[in-house]
Short mmCIF file of C-alpha atoms in Angstrom, two decimals:
data_model
loop_
_atom_site.label_atom_id
_atom_site.label_comp_id
_atom_site.label_asym_id
_atom_site.label_seq_id
_atom_site.Cartn_x
_atom_site.Cartn_y
_atom_site.Cartn_z
CA SER P 155 170.67 143.67 195.34
CA PHE P 156 173.80 144.35 197.47
CA THR P 157 176.33 147.15 197.39
CA ALA P 158 179.76 146.53 198.94
CA PRO P 159 182.46 149.20 199.56
CA THR P 160 184.69 147.42 197.16
CA GLY P 161 184.86 145.26 194.07
CA LEU P 162 183.83 141.69 194.15
CA THR P 163 185.63 139.58 191.52
CA ALA P 164 184.44 135.94 192.09
CA VAL P 165 181.54 133.98 193.59
CA SER P 166 180.74 130.38 194.49
CA CYS P 167 177.42 128.78 195.48
CA PRO P 168 177.64 125.45 197.19
CA THR P 169 173.83 125.31 197.57
CA ALA P 170 170.76 127.13 196.12
CA ASN P 171 170.52 129.22 199.19
CA GLU P 172 174.10 129.98 199.92
CA CYS P 173 176.72 131.92 197.94
CA VAL P 174 180.04 133.52 198.90
CA ALA P 175 181.75 136.29 196.94
CA VAL P 176 185.26 137.67 197.41
CA GLY P 177 187.28 140.61 196.14
CA SER P 178 189.23 143.54 197.58
CA TYR P 179 188.69 147.05 199.02
CA THR P 180 190.79 150.14 199.54
CA ASN P 181 190.90 151.78 202.85
CA ALA P 182 191.41 155.49 203.74
CA ALA P 183 195.18 155.02 203.84
CA GLY P 184 195.18 153.68 200.25
CA ASN P 185 196.01 150.06 201.18
CA THR P 186 193.92 147.19 199.66
CA GLY P 187 192.65 144.29 201.75
CA THR P 188 190.51 141.22 201.16
CA VAL P 189 186.75 141.24 201.48
CA ALA P 190 184.05 138.52 201.49
CA ALA P 191 180.25 138.61 201.37
CA ARG P 192 177.69 135.86 201.92
CA TRP P 193 174.18 135.23 200.59
CA ASN P 194 171.99 133.24 202.94
CA GLY P 195 169.04 132.85 200.56
CA ALA P 196 167.46 136.20 201.47
CA THR P 197 170.14 138.81 202.04
CA TRP P 198 173.82 139.57 201.44
CA SER P 199 176.10 140.38 204.42
CA LEU P 200 179.78 141.24 204.70
CA GLN P 201 182.06 138.76 206.37
CA GLU P 202 185.27 139.63 208.31
CA THR P 203 188.40 138.48 206.61
CA PRO P 204 191.93 138.32 208.14
CA LYS P 205 193.68 141.71 208.59
CA THR P 206 197.23 142.51 207.51
CA ASP P 207 199.73 145.22 208.52
CA SER P 208 199.82 148.63 206.94
CA ASP P 209 202.69 147.73 204.70
CA THR P 210 200.89 144.88 202.99
CA ASP P 211 198.22 144.80 200.23
CA THR P 212 196.03 141.76 199.73
CA SER P 213 193.35 140.81 197.25
CA LEU P 214 191.24 137.77 196.37
CA SER P 215 190.57 136.79 192.71
CA ALA P 216 188.95 133.36 192.94
CA ILE P 217 186.88 131.23 195.20
CA THR P 218 185.43 127.70 195.40
CA CYS P 219 183.14 126.24 197.98
CA PRO P 220 183.07 122.39 198.01
CA SER P 221 180.53 122.53 200.79
CA PRO P 222 178.64 125.23 202.78
CA ALA P 223 181.16 124.86 205.65
CA LYS P 224 184.26 124.95 203.47
CA CYS P 225 185.44 127.67 201.02
CA PHE P 226 188.85 128.43 199.65
CA ALA P 227 189.82 131.70 198.11
CA ALA P 228 193.00 132.60 196.19
CA GLY P 229 194.73 135.83 195.27
CA THR P 230 197.86 137.85 195.93
CA GLN P 231 199.65 139.71 198.75
CA THR P 232 202.22 142.34 198.17
CA TYR P 233 204.72 143.10 200.93
CA GLY P 234 206.60 146.36 201.28
CA VAL P 235 204.05 148.62 199.51
CA SER P 236 205.57 151.63 201.18
CA ALA P 237 208.70 151.08 199.04
CA PRO P 238 207.22 150.09 195.56
CA MET P 239 210.69 149.58 194.01
CA SER P 240 211.41 146.71 196.37
CA ALA P 241 207.87 145.31 196.90
CA THR P 242 207.29 141.66 196.16
CA THR P 243 203.98 139.98 195.30
CA SER P 244 203.33 136.39 196.32
CA THR P 245 200.42 133.90 196.43
CA LEU P 246 197.71 134.17 198.96
CA THR P 247 195.00 131.68 200.09
CA GLU P 248 192.23 132.04 202.69
CA GLN P 249 189.86 129.34 204.05
CA TRP P 250 186.30 129.66 205.29
CA THR P 251 185.78 127.21 208.21
CA GLY P 252 182.06 127.50 208.52
CA SER P 253 182.38 130.23 211.13
CA ARG P 254 185.34 132.43 210.11
CA TRP P 255 187.85 133.20 207.40
CA LYS P 256 191.32 131.92 208.19
CA TYR P 257 194.50 133.12 206.69
CA GLN P 258 196.59 130.18 205.26
CA SER P 259 200.06 131.55 206.08
CA VAL P 260 202.21 128.79 204.88
CA GLN P 261 202.63 129.08 201.12
CA PRO P 262 205.15 127.09 199.02
CA ASP P 263 208.12 128.89 197.39
CA THR P 264 206.93 129.72 193.88
CA PRO P 265 209.09 130.21 190.83
CA GLY P 266 209.32 134.08 191.33
CA ASP P 267 209.65 134.47 195.06
CA GLY P 268 211.76 131.37 195.34
CA SER P 269 214.38 133.17 193.30
CA GLY P 270 214.75 135.92 195.90
CA ALA P 271 214.36 138.64 193.39
CA GLU P 272 212.85 141.93 194.65
CA ASP P 273 210.71 142.30 191.52
CA ALA P 274 209.06 138.86 191.79
CA VAL P 275 205.36 138.64 191.18
CA ASP P 276 203.42 135.43 191.90
CA THR P 277 199.61 135.50 191.69
CA LEU P 278 196.77 133.05 191.84
CA VAL P 279 193.73 133.78 189.72
CA GLY P 280 191.82 130.41 189.67
CA ILE P 281 190.92 127.75 192.19
CA SER P 282 188.86 124.64 192.23
CA CYS P 283 188.26 121.83 194.84
CA SER P 284 186.87 118.40 194.16
CA SER P 285 186.50 118.12 198.00
CA SER P 286 187.64 120.01 200.97
CA ARG P 287 190.88 118.01 200.98
CA HIS P 288 191.73 118.24 197.36
CA CYS P 289 192.14 121.77 195.79
CA THR P 290 194.20 123.20 192.99
CA ALA P 291 194.98 126.86 192.47
CA VAL P 292 196.52 128.27 189.36
CA GLY P 293 198.02 131.59 188.06
CA LEU P 294 201.26 132.95 186.84
CA ALA P 295 204.76 133.88 188.06
CA PHE P 296 207.29 136.22 186.65
CA GLU P 297 209.92 138.74 187.46
CA ASP P 298 211.32 141.65 185.40
CA SER P 299 214.94 140.24 185.57
CA GLY P 300 213.70 136.76 184.44
CA CYS P 301 213.64 133.44 186.33
CA ASN P 302 214.13 129.84 185.40
CA ARG P 303 210.56 128.59 185.91
CA CYS P 304 208.51 131.75 185.35
CA GLY P 305 205.15 131.39 183.63
CA THR P 306 202.60 128.82 184.63
CA LEU P 307 201.89 128.53 188.30
CA ALA P 308 199.96 125.69 190.09
CA GLU P 309 199.56 124.71 193.68
CA ARG P 310 197.82 121.64 195.30
CA PHE P 311 196.20 121.48 198.69
CA ASN P 312 195.87 118.11 200.51
CA GLY P 313 193.73 119.26 203.42
CA HIS P 314 196.71 120.39 205.46
CA ARG P 315 199.14 122.35 203.32
CA TRP P 316 199.72 123.81 199.86
CA THR P 317 202.53 122.43 197.71
CA LEU P 318 203.99 123.68 194.41
CA GLN P 319 203.30 121.66 191.29
CA ARG P 320 205.34 121.64 188.02
CA PRO P 321 203.00 122.18 185.06
CA SER P 322 204.40 122.52 181.55
CA GLN P 323 205.49 125.96 180.69
CA ALA P 324 203.05 128.48 179.22
CA ASP P 325 202.35 132.10 179.54
CA GLY P 326 200.18 131.59 182.72
CA LEU P 327 196.92 129.91 183.63
CA GLN P 328 193.66 131.84 184.11
CA SER P 329 191.13 129.21 185.32
CA VAL P 330 190.92 125.66 186.56
CA SER P 331 188.24 123.06 187.18
CA CYS P 332 188.61 119.75 189.07
CA PRO P 333 185.76 117.34 188.47
CA ALA P 334 187.50 114.54 190.38
CA THR P 335 190.29 113.98 192.95
CA LYS P 336 192.78 112.98 190.33
CA LEU P 337 191.67 115.14 187.49
CA CYS P 338 192.00 118.96 186.95
CA VAL P 339 191.86 120.94 183.79
CA ALA P 340 193.38 124.37 183.59
CA VAL P 341 193.48 126.89 180.62
CA GLY P 342 195.42 130.06 179.78
CA ASP P 343 196.75 131.68 176.68
CA ALA P 344 196.48 129.19 173.70
CA ALA P 345 196.74 126.09 175.78
CA ALA P 346 195.08 123.78 178.27
CA GLN P 347 196.79 121.66 180.87
CA VAL P 348 195.42 118.41 182.37
CA TRP P 349 196.44 117.04 185.69
CA ASN P 350 195.97 113.22 185.91
CA GLY P 351 196.81 112.81 189.61
CA ARG P 352 200.60 112.54 188.91
CA ALA P 353 201.56 115.16 186.40
CA TRP P 354 200.37 118.08 184.24
CA LYS P 355 200.28 117.51 180.45
CA LEU P 356 200.15 120.40 178.00
CA ARG P 357 197.54 120.54 175.25
CA ARG P 358 197.89 123.25 172.66
CA ILE P 359 194.69 124.87 171.36
CA PRO P 360 195.41 126.22 167.89
CA ALA P 361 192.10 128.08 167.73
CA ALA P 362 193.14 130.27 170.70
CA ARG P 363 196.28 131.59 169.04
CA GLY P 364 196.13 135.39 168.77
CA GLY P 365 193.70 135.40 171.67
CA GLY P 366 193.49 133.17 174.72
CA LEU P 367 191.37 130.92 176.95
CA THR P 368 190.18 132.55 180.15
CA GLY P 369 187.69 130.26 181.74
CA VAL P 370 186.92 126.49 182.05
CA SER P 371 184.29 124.40 183.67
CA CYS P 372 184.20 120.60 183.96
CA PRO P 373 180.85 119.04 185.15
CA THR P 374 182.21 115.51 184.58
CA ARG P 375 185.49 113.73 183.91
CA LYS P 376 184.75 113.63 180.21
CA LEU P 377 183.18 117.02 179.56
CA CYS P 378 184.92 120.41 179.89
CA VAL P 379 183.96 123.69 178.21
CA ALA P 380 186.57 126.43 177.86
CA VAL P 381 185.86 130.02 176.75
CA GLY P 382 187.95 132.94 175.64
CA THR P 383 188.85 134.79 172.50
CA ALA P 384 190.26 133.84 169.18
CA ARG P 385 192.25 135.88 166.68
CA HIS P 386 190.76 139.39 165.89
CA GLY P 387 188.71 139.26 169.20
CA ARG P 388 186.24 136.60 168.01
CA VAL P 389 184.44 134.57 170.65
CA LEU P 390 185.92 131.13 171.19
CA VAL P 391 184.37 128.10 172.89
CA GLU P 392 186.27 124.82 173.06
CA ARG P 393 184.93 121.48 174.25
CA TRP P 394 186.95 118.60 175.76
CA ASN P 395 185.67 114.98 175.66
CA GLY P 396 188.31 113.50 178.00
CA SER P 397 190.83 112.97 175.30
CA ARG P 398 190.81 115.91 172.90
CA TRP P 399 189.56 119.49 172.34
CA SER P 400 187.41 120.57 169.51
#
Protein backbone atom coordinates (compact mmCIF):
# COMPACT_ATOMS: atom_id res chain seq x y z
CA SER A 1 0.00 0.00 0.00
CA PHE A 2 0.98 3.63 -0.45
CA THR A 3 -0.32 6.85 1.08
CA ALA A 4 0.36 10.13 -0.70
CA PRO A 5 -0.32 13.60 0.75
CA THR A 6 -2.84 14.20 -2.01
CA GLY A 7 -5.35 12.59 -4.32
CA LEU A 8 -4.19 10.40 -7.19
CA THR A 9 -6.64 10.37 -10.08
CA ALA A 10 -5.08 8.25 -12.87
CA VAL A 11 -2.50 5.52 -13.38
CA SER A 12 -0.67 3.84 -16.28
CA CYS A 13 1.50 0.71 -16.21
CA PRO A 14 3.85 0.28 -19.20
CA THR A 15 5.18 -3.02 -17.77
CA ALA A 16 4.20 -5.51 -15.07
CA ASN A 17 6.77 -4.00 -12.71
CA GLU A 18 6.33 -0.32 -13.39
CA CYS A 19 3.36 1.99 -12.87
CA VAL A 20 3.04 5.76 -12.65
CA ALA A 21 0.13 7.58 -11.01
CA VAL A 22 -0.70 11.30 -11.12
CA GLY A 23 -3.00 13.74 -9.40
CA SER A 24 -2.79 16.93 -7.34
CA TYR A 25 -2.07 18.14 -3.82
CA THR A 26 -2.88 21.23 -1.77
CA ASN A 27 -0.07 23.07 -0.02
CA ALA A 28 -0.17 25.03 3.23
CA ALA A 29 -1.04 28.23 1.36
CA GLY A 30 -4.09 26.60 -0.22
CA ASN A 31 -2.69 26.31 -3.76
CA THR A 32 -2.86 23.06 -5.71
CA GLY A 33 0.01 21.53 -7.63
CA THR A 34 0.70 18.38 -9.63
CA VAL A 35 1.99 15.18 -8.07
CA ALA A 36 3.29 11.88 -9.45
CA ALA A 37 4.18 8.55 -7.85
CA ARG A 38 6.04 5.57 -9.32
CA TRP A 39 5.78 1.83 -8.59
CA ASN A 40 9.03 -0.09 -9.28
CA GLY A 41 7.67 -3.58 -8.71
CA ALA A 42 8.24 -3.44 -4.97
CA THR A 43 7.45 0.00 -3.56
CA TRP A 44 5.80 3.31 -4.41
CA SER A 45 7.77 6.56 -4.30
CA LEU A 46 6.88 10.18 -4.99
CA GLN A 47 8.38 11.87 -8.05
CA GLU A 48 9.17 15.55 -8.28
CA THR A 49 6.98 17.42 -10.76
CA PRO A 50 7.45 20.96 -12.17
CA LYS A 51 6.68 23.79 -9.75
CA THR A 52 4.61 26.86 -10.54
CA ASP A 53 4.30 30.30 -8.98
CA SER A 54 2.04 31.08 -6.03
CA ASP A 55 -0.67 32.56 -8.26
CA THR A 56 -1.16 29.39 -10.33
CA ASP A 57 -3.01 26.15 -9.54
CA THR A 58 -2.22 22.96 -11.47
CA SER A 59 -3.65 19.45 -11.47
CA LEU A 60 -3.31 16.26 -13.52
CA SER A 61 -6.33 14.15 -14.45
CA ALA A 62 -4.97 11.57 -16.92
CA ILE A 63 -1.76 9.74 -17.80
CA THR A 64 -0.50 7.34 -20.44
CA CYS A 65 2.91 5.64 -20.63
CA PRO A 66 3.75 4.24 -24.09
CA SER A 67 7.06 2.99 -22.63
CA PRO A 68 8.82 2.94 -19.24
CA ALA A 69 10.91 5.93 -20.34
CA LYS A 70 8.01 7.98 -21.70
CA CYS A 71 4.85 9.10 -19.94
CA PHE A 72 2.49 11.94 -20.79
CA ALA A 73 0.05 13.45 -18.30
CA ALA A 74 -2.75 15.94 -18.95
CA GLY A 75 -4.82 18.25 -16.82
CA THR A 76 -5.43 21.94 -16.13
CA GLN A 77 -3.66 25.06 -14.96
CA THR A 78 -5.42 28.09 -13.54
CA TYR A 79 -3.74 31.49 -13.66
CA GLY A 80 -4.59 34.37 -11.36
CA VAL A 81 -6.06 32.36 -8.47
CA SER A 82 -5.56 35.34 -6.15
CA ALA A 83 -8.29 37.13 -8.13
CA PRO A 84 -10.92 34.40 -8.77
CA MET A 85 -13.23 36.66 -10.79
CA SER A 86 -10.57 37.10 -13.48
CA ALA A 87 -8.81 33.72 -13.26
CA THR A 88 -8.52 31.62 -16.43
CA THR A 89 -8.10 27.86 -16.71
CA SER A 90 -6.19 26.36 -19.63
CA THR A 91 -4.80 23.00 -20.70
CA LEU A 92 -1.72 21.46 -19.10
CA THR A 93 0.55 18.62 -20.21
CA GLU A 94 3.66 17.21 -18.55
CA GLN A 95 6.11 14.63 -19.90
CA TRP A 96 8.19 12.01 -18.08
CA THR A 97 11.55 11.69 -19.87
CA GLY A 98 12.77 8.62 -18.03
CA SER A 99 14.60 10.69 -15.42
CA ARG A 100 12.39 13.69 -14.66
CA TRP A 101 9.03 15.32 -15.27
CA LYS A 102 9.09 18.15 -17.79
CA TYR A 103 6.49 20.90 -18.10
CA GLN A 104 5.32 21.22 -21.72
CA SER A 105 4.91 24.97 -21.74
CA VAL A 106 3.76 25.50 -25.32
CA GLN A 107 0.04 24.79 -25.55
CA PRO A 108 -2.19 25.61 -28.54
CA ASP A 109 -4.87 28.27 -28.30
CA THR A 110 -8.00 26.35 -27.37
CA PRO A 111 -11.62 27.41 -28.01
CA GLY A 112 -12.03 29.14 -24.64
CA ASP A 113 -8.65 30.77 -24.03
CA GLY A 114 -8.30 31.65 -27.69
CA SER A 115 -11.31 33.93 -27.26
CA GLY A 116 -9.52 36.04 -24.68
CA ALA A 117 -12.42 35.85 -22.23
CA GLU A 118 -11.54 36.10 -18.55
CA ASP A 119 -13.97 33.31 -17.63
CA ALA A 120 -12.56 30.80 -20.12
CA VAL A 121 -12.07 27.22 -18.93
CA ASP A 122 -10.18 24.63 -20.97
CA THR A 123 -9.40 21.30 -19.37
CA LEU A 124 -7.93 17.96 -20.48
CA VAL A 125 -9.30 14.85 -18.78
CA GLY A 126 -8.16 12.01 -21.06
CA ILE A 127 -4.96 11.11 -22.91
CA SER A 128 -3.68 8.19 -24.99
CA CYS A 129 -0.48 7.55 -26.98
CA SER A 130 0.00 4.90 -29.64
CA SER A 131 3.72 5.73 -29.41
CA SER A 132 5.92 8.39 -27.83
CA ARG A 133 5.45 10.52 -30.96
CA HIS A 134 1.72 10.10 -31.42
CA CYS A 135 -0.56 11.21 -28.57
CA THR A 136 -4.07 12.59 -28.30
CA ALA A 137 -5.57 14.42 -25.32
CA VAL A 138 -9.26 15.25 -24.95
CA GLY A 139 -11.47 17.32 -22.68
CA LEU A 140 -13.83 20.26 -22.82
CA ALA A 141 -13.81 24.01 -23.32
CA PHE A 142 -16.32 26.62 -22.23
CA GLU A 143 -16.78 30.14 -20.93
CA ASP A 144 -19.71 31.68 -19.10
CA SER A 145 -20.25 34.31 -21.78
CA GLY A 146 -20.21 31.74 -24.60
CA CYS A 147 -17.75 31.08 -27.42
CA ASN A 148 -17.98 29.92 -31.01
CA ARG A 149 -16.26 26.54 -30.59
CA CYS A 150 -16.90 25.61 -26.98
CA GLY A 151 -17.62 22.00 -26.10
CA THR A 152 -15.39 19.20 -27.31
CA LEU A 153 -11.65 19.73 -27.01
CA ALA A 154 -8.92 17.58 -28.62
CA GLU A 155 -5.17 18.09 -29.02
CA ARG A 156 -2.58 16.05 -30.95
CA PHE A 157 1.12 15.61 -30.08
CA ASN A 158 3.62 14.79 -32.87
CA GLY A 159 6.68 14.25 -30.70
CA HIS A 160 7.56 17.96 -30.68
CA ARG A 161 4.47 20.05 -30.06
CA TRP A 162 0.74 19.95 -29.38
CA THR A 163 -1.75 21.23 -31.95
CA LEU A 164 -5.47 21.84 -31.65
CA GLN A 165 -7.79 19.49 -33.51
CA ARG A 166 -11.35 20.19 -34.64
CA PRO A 167 -13.64 17.36 -33.54
CA SER A 168 -17.37 17.55 -34.13
CA GLN A 169 -19.23 19.48 -31.49
CA ALA A 170 -20.54 17.70 -28.39
CA ASP A 171 -20.74 18.43 -24.68
CA GLY A 172 -17.15 17.45 -24.02
CA LEU A 173 -15.00 14.32 -24.15
CA GLN A 174 -14.16 12.26 -21.06
CA SER A 175 -11.81 9.54 -22.33
CA VAL A 176 -9.74 8.54 -25.37
CA SER A 177 -7.94 5.43 -26.58
CA CYS A 178 -5.57 5.25 -29.57
CA PRO A 179 -4.82 1.67 -30.68
CA ALA A 180 -2.91 2.84 -33.77
CA THR A 181 -1.06 5.88 -35.12
CA LYS A 182 -3.99 6.92 -37.27
CA LEU A 183 -6.88 5.78 -35.09
CA CYS A 184 -8.26 7.23 -31.87
CA VAL A 185 -11.66 6.72 -30.29
CA ALA A 186 -13.01 9.20 -27.75
CA VAL A 187 -16.25 9.25 -25.78
CA GLY A 188 -18.27 11.76 -23.82
CA ASP A 189 -21.92 12.50 -23.15
CA ALA A 190 -24.09 10.40 -25.52
CA ALA A 191 -21.55 10.21 -28.33
CA ALA A 192 -18.29 8.74 -29.54
CA GLN A 193 -15.83 10.36 -31.91
CA VAL A 194 -13.42 8.49 -34.16
CA TRP A 195 -10.22 10.02 -35.55
CA ASN A 196 -9.03 8.34 -38.75
CA GLY A 197 -5.71 10.16 -39.11
CA ARG A 198 -7.30 13.09 -40.93
CA ALA A 199 -10.51 14.12 -39.20
CA TRP A 200 -12.84 13.34 -36.31
CA LYS A 201 -16.23 11.80 -37.07
CA LEU A 202 -19.11 11.93 -34.64
CA ARG A 203 -21.05 8.76 -33.79
CA ARG A 204 -24.19 9.17 -31.67
CA ILE A 205 -24.87 6.53 -29.00
CA PRO A 206 -28.65 6.51 -28.41
CA ALA A 207 -28.40 4.20 -25.40
CA ALA A 208 -26.32 6.82 -23.57
CA ARG A 209 -28.98 9.54 -23.75
CA GLY A 210 -29.97 10.64 -20.29
CA GLY A 211 -26.62 9.45 -18.97
CA GLY A 212 -23.23 9.50 -20.67
CA LEU A 213 -20.08 7.60 -21.60
CA THR A 214 -17.08 8.22 -19.35
CA GLY A 215 -14.41 5.68 -20.32
CA VAL A 216 -13.13 3.82 -23.38
CA SER A 217 -10.42 1.27 -24.12
CA CYS A 218 -9.38 -0.07 -27.54
CA PRO A 219 -7.01 -3.06 -27.47
CA THR A 220 -7.15 -3.34 -31.28
CA ARG A 221 -8.27 -1.31 -34.30
CA LYS A 222 -11.53 -3.25 -34.47
CA LEU A 223 -12.41 -3.59 -30.81
CA CYS A 224 -13.31 -0.82 -28.38
CA VAL A 225 -15.33 -1.02 -25.18
CA ALA A 226 -16.92 2.11 -23.71
CA VAL A 227 -18.58 2.38 -20.31
CA GLY A 228 -20.83 4.86 -18.57
CA THR A 229 -24.43 5.26 -17.48
CA ALA A 230 -27.73 5.08 -19.32
CA ARG A 231 -31.03 6.69 -18.42
CA HIS A 232 -32.08 6.37 -14.77
CA GLY A 233 -28.51 5.62 -13.71
CA ARG A 234 -28.30 2.15 -15.25
CA VAL A 235 -24.90 0.71 -16.11
CA LEU A 236 -24.04 1.06 -19.80
CA VAL A 237 -21.43 -0.89 -21.79
CA GLU A 238 -21.03 -0.28 -25.53
CA ARG A 239 -18.84 -2.26 -27.96
CA TRP A 240 -17.35 -1.00 -31.25
CA ASN A 241 -16.28 -3.42 -33.98
CA GLY A 242 -14.48 -0.91 -36.17
CA SER A 243 -17.61 0.27 -37.96
CA ARG A 244 -20.51 0.47 -35.51
CA TRP A 245 -21.46 0.55 -31.85
CA SER A 246 -23.76 -1.96 -30.20
